[in-house]
Short mmCIF file of C-alpha atoms in Angstrom, two decimals:
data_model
loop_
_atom_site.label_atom_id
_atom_site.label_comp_id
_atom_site.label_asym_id
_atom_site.label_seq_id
_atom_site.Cartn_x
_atom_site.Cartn_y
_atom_site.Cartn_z
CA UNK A 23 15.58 -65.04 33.25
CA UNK A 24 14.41 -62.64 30.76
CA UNK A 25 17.15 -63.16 27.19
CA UNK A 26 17.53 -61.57 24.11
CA UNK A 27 19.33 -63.45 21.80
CA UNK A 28 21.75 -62.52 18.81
CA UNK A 29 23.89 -64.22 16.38
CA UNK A 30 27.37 -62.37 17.30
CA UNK A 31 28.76 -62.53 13.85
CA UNK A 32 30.63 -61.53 12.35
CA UNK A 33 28.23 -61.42 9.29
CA UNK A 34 30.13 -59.84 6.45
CA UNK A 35 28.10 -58.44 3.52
CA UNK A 36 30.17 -56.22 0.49
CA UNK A 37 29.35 -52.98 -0.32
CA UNK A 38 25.74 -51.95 -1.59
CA UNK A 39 24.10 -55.08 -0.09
CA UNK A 40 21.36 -55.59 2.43
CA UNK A 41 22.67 -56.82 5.71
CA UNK A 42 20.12 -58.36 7.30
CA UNK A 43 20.65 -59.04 11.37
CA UNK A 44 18.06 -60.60 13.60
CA UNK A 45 17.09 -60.95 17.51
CA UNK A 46 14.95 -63.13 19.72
CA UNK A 47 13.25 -62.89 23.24
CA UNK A 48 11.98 -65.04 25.68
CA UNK A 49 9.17 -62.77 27.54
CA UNK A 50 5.49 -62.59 25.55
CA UNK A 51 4.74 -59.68 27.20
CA UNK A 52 7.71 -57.24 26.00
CA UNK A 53 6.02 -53.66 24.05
CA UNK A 54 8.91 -51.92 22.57
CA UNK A 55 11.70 -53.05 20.99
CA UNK A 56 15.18 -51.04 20.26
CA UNK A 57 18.06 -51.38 17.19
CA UNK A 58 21.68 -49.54 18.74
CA UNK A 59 24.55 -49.39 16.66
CA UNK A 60 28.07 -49.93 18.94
CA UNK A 61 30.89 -48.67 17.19
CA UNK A 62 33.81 -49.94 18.69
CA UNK A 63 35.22 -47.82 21.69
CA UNK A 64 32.12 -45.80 21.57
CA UNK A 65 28.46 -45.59 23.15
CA UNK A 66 25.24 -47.03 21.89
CA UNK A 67 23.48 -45.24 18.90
CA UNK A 68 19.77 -45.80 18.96
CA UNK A 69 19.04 -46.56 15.23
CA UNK A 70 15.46 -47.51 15.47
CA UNK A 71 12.51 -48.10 17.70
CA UNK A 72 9.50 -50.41 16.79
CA UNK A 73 6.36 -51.21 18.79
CA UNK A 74 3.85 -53.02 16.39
CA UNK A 75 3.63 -56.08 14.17
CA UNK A 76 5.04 -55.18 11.07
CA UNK A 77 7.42 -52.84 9.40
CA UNK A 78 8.99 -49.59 10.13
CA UNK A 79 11.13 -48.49 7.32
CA UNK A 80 13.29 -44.85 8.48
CA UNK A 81 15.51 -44.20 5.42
CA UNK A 82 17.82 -47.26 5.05
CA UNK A 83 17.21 -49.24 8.04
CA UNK A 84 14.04 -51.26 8.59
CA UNK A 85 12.82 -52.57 11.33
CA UNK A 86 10.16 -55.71 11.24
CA UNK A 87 8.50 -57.58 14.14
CA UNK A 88 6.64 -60.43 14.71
CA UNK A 89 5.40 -60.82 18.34
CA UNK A 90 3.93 -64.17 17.81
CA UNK A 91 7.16 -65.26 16.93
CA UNK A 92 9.18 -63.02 19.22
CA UNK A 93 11.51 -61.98 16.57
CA UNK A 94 13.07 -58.70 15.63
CA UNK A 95 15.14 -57.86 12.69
CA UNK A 96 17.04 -54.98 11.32
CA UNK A 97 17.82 -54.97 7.69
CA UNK A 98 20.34 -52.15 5.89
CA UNK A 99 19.89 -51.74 2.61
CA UNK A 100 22.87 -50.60 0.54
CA UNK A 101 25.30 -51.23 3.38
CA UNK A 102 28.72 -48.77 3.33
CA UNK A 103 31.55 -49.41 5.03
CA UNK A 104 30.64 -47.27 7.40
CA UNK A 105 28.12 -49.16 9.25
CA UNK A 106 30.54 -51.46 10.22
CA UNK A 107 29.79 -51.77 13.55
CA UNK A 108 28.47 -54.03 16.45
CA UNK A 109 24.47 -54.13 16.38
CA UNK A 110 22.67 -54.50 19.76
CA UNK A 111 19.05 -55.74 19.87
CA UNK A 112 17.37 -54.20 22.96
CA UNK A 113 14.28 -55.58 24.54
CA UNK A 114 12.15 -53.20 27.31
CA UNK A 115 11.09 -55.03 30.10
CA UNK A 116 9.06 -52.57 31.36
CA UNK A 117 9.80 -49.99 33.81
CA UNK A 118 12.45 -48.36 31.91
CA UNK A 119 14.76 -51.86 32.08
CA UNK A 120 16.71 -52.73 28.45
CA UNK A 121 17.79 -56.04 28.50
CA UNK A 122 20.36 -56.32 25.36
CA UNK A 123 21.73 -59.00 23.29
CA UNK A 124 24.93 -59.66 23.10
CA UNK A 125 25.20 -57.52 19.77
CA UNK A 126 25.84 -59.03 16.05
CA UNK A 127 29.14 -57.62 14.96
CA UNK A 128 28.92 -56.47 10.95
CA UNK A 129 31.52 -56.35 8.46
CA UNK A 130 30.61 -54.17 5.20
CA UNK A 131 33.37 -55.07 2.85
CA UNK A 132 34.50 -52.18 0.06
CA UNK B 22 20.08 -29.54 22.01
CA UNK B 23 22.46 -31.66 24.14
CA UNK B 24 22.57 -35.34 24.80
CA UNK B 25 23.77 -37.17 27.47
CA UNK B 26 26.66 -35.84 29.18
CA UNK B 27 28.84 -38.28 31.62
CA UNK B 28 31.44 -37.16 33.95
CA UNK B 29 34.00 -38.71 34.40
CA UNK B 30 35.32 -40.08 30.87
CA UNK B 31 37.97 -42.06 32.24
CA UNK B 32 39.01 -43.14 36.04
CA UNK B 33 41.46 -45.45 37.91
CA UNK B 34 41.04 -46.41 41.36
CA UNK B 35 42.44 -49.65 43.25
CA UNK B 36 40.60 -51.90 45.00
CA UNK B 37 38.41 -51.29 48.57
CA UNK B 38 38.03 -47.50 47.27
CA UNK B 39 34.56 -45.96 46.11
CA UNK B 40 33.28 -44.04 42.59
CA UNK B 41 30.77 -41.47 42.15
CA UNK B 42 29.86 -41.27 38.55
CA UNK B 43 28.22 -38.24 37.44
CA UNK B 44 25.10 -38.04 34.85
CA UNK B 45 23.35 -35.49 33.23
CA UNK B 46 20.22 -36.22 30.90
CA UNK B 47 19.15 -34.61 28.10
CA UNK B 48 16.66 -31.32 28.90
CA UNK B 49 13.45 -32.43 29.28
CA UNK B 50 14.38 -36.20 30.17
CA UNK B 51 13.60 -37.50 33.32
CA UNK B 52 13.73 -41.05 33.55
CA UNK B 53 17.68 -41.61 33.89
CA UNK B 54 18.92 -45.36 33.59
CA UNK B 55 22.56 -47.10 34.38
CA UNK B 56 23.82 -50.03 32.74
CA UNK B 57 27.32 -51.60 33.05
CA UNK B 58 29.23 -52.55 30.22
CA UNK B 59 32.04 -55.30 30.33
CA UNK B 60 33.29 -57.73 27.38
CA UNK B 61 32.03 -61.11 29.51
CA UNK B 62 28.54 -59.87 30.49
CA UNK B 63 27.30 -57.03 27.68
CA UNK B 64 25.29 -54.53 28.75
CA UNK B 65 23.28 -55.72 31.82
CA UNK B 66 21.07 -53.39 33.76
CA UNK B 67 21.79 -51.72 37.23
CA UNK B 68 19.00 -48.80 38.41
CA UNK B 69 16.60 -46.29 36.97
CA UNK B 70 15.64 -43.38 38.85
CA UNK B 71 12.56 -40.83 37.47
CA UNK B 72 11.83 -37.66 39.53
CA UNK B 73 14.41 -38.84 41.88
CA UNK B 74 12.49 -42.17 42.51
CA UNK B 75 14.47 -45.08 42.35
CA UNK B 76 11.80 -47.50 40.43
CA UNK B 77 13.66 -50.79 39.52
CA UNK B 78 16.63 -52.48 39.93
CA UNK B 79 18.69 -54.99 38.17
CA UNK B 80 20.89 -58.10 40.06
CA UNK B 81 23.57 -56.40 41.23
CA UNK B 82 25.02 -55.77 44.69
CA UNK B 83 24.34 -53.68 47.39
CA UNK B 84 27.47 -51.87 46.93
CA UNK B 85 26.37 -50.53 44.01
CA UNK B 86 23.88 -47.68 44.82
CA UNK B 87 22.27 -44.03 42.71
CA UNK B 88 20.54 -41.02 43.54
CA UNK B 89 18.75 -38.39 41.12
CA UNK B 90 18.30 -34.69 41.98
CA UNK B 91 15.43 -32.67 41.28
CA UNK B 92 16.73 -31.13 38.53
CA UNK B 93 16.89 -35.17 36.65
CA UNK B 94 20.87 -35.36 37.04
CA UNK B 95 21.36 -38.75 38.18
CA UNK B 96 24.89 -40.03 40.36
CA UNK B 97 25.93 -43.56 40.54
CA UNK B 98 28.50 -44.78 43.45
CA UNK B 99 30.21 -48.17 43.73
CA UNK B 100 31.72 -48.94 47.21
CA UNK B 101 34.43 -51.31 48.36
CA UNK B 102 35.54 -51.77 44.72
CA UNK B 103 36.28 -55.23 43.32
CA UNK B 104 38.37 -55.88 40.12
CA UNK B 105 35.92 -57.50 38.74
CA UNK B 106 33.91 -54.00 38.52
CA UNK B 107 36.23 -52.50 35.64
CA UNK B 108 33.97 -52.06 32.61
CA UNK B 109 32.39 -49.08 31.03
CA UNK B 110 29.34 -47.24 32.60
CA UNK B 111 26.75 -46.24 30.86
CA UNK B 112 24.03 -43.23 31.59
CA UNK B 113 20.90 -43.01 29.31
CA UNK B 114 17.84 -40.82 29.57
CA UNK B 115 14.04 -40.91 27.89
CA UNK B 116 10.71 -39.36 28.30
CA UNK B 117 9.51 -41.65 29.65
CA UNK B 118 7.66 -45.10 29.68
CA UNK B 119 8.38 -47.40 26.84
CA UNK B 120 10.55 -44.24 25.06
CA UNK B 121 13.62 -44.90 23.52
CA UNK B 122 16.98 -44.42 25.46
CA UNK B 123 19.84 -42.67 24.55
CA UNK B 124 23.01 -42.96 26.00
CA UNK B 125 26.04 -40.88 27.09
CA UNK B 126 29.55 -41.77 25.74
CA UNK B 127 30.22 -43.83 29.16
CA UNK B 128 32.96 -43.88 32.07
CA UNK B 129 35.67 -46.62 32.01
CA UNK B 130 36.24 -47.20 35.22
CA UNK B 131 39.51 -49.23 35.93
CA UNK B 132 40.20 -51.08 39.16
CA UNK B 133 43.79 -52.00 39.96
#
């Protein structure tokens, strides 16, 4: 059974912080990994994508990875109230298959 | 240029009855993928279908079946419908291997 794993929060950060929200797997052999922002009553948001080791950095969201580990994280710098919202971690599987965590709920206080 | 569009937003139906769900992917897009939504389970997997292939399928019943058209829209039907089978249905589309996904704004589907 292939998991992705999430704290679910909620993780409350004020105003201008960095939020920072992480996500585990279980299968080595996962390539690409997605960041969706849920707002509640709504559809997932793809925020970011990420492939490689490292950092991707797309305005104020950043994505890192570390395969060896089989961690993913998401940070938000200067957080608004507005990206209060529930933050999925999505894994591919391969052969189009997402397998999501259970989503980190965030709280930006004003 | 347009995203996702899902038909129904909203539907009731009782038990024993069957759902078609309708999808339409972004132009271009023509790997379509379904996932169910519910507050117990998340988002868990069901089909995805490119050039009207289906090419993998998650752990759900039989009852729950798709179809995509040559033209990359994408149906979903649900027979003999069970209670347990209210959630929110999502529709996403992508280029292609290892692309991202985006997603439609769903159909809640009720059963009473």
């Amino acid at each position: 059974q292939k998991e992705v794993e999430q704290n679910s929060g909620p993780l409350s950060v004020p105003e201008g912080a960095i939020a920072s929200l992480n996500c585990t797997y279980s299968d080595r052999g996962s390539q690409s990994f997605f960041w969706y922002r849920q707002y509640s009553g709504k559809s997932p948001e793809l925020i970011m994508s990420i492939y490689s080791n490292g950092d991707k950095e797309d305005g104020r969201f950043t994505a890192q990875l570390n395969k060896a580990s089989q961690y993913v994280s998401l940070l938000i710098r200067d957080s608004q109230p507005s990206d209060s919202a529930t933050y999925l971690c999505a894994v591919d599987e391969g052969r189009r298959a997402l397998t999501f965590g259970s989503g980190t709920r965030l709280q930006v206080q004003p | 240029k347009a995203g996702v569009t899902q038909t129904p937003r909203y539907l009731i139906k009782t038990r024993g009855q069957q759902v078609t769900l309708s999808c339409s992917p972004i132009s271009g897009h023509r790997s379509v993928s379904w996932y169910q939504q519910t507050p117990g389970q998340g988002l868990q997997f069901l089909f995805e279908y490119f050039s009207e292939t289906q090419r993998n399928k998650g752990n759900f019943p039989g009852r729950f079946s798709g179809r995509q058209f040559s033209n990359s829209r994408s149906e979903m039907n649900v027979s003999t419908l069970e209670l347990g089978d209210s959630a929110l249905y999502l529709c996403a589309s992508s280029l292609g291997e290892e692309q991202p996904q985006h997603f439609g704004d769903g159909t809640r589907l009720s059963i009473l």
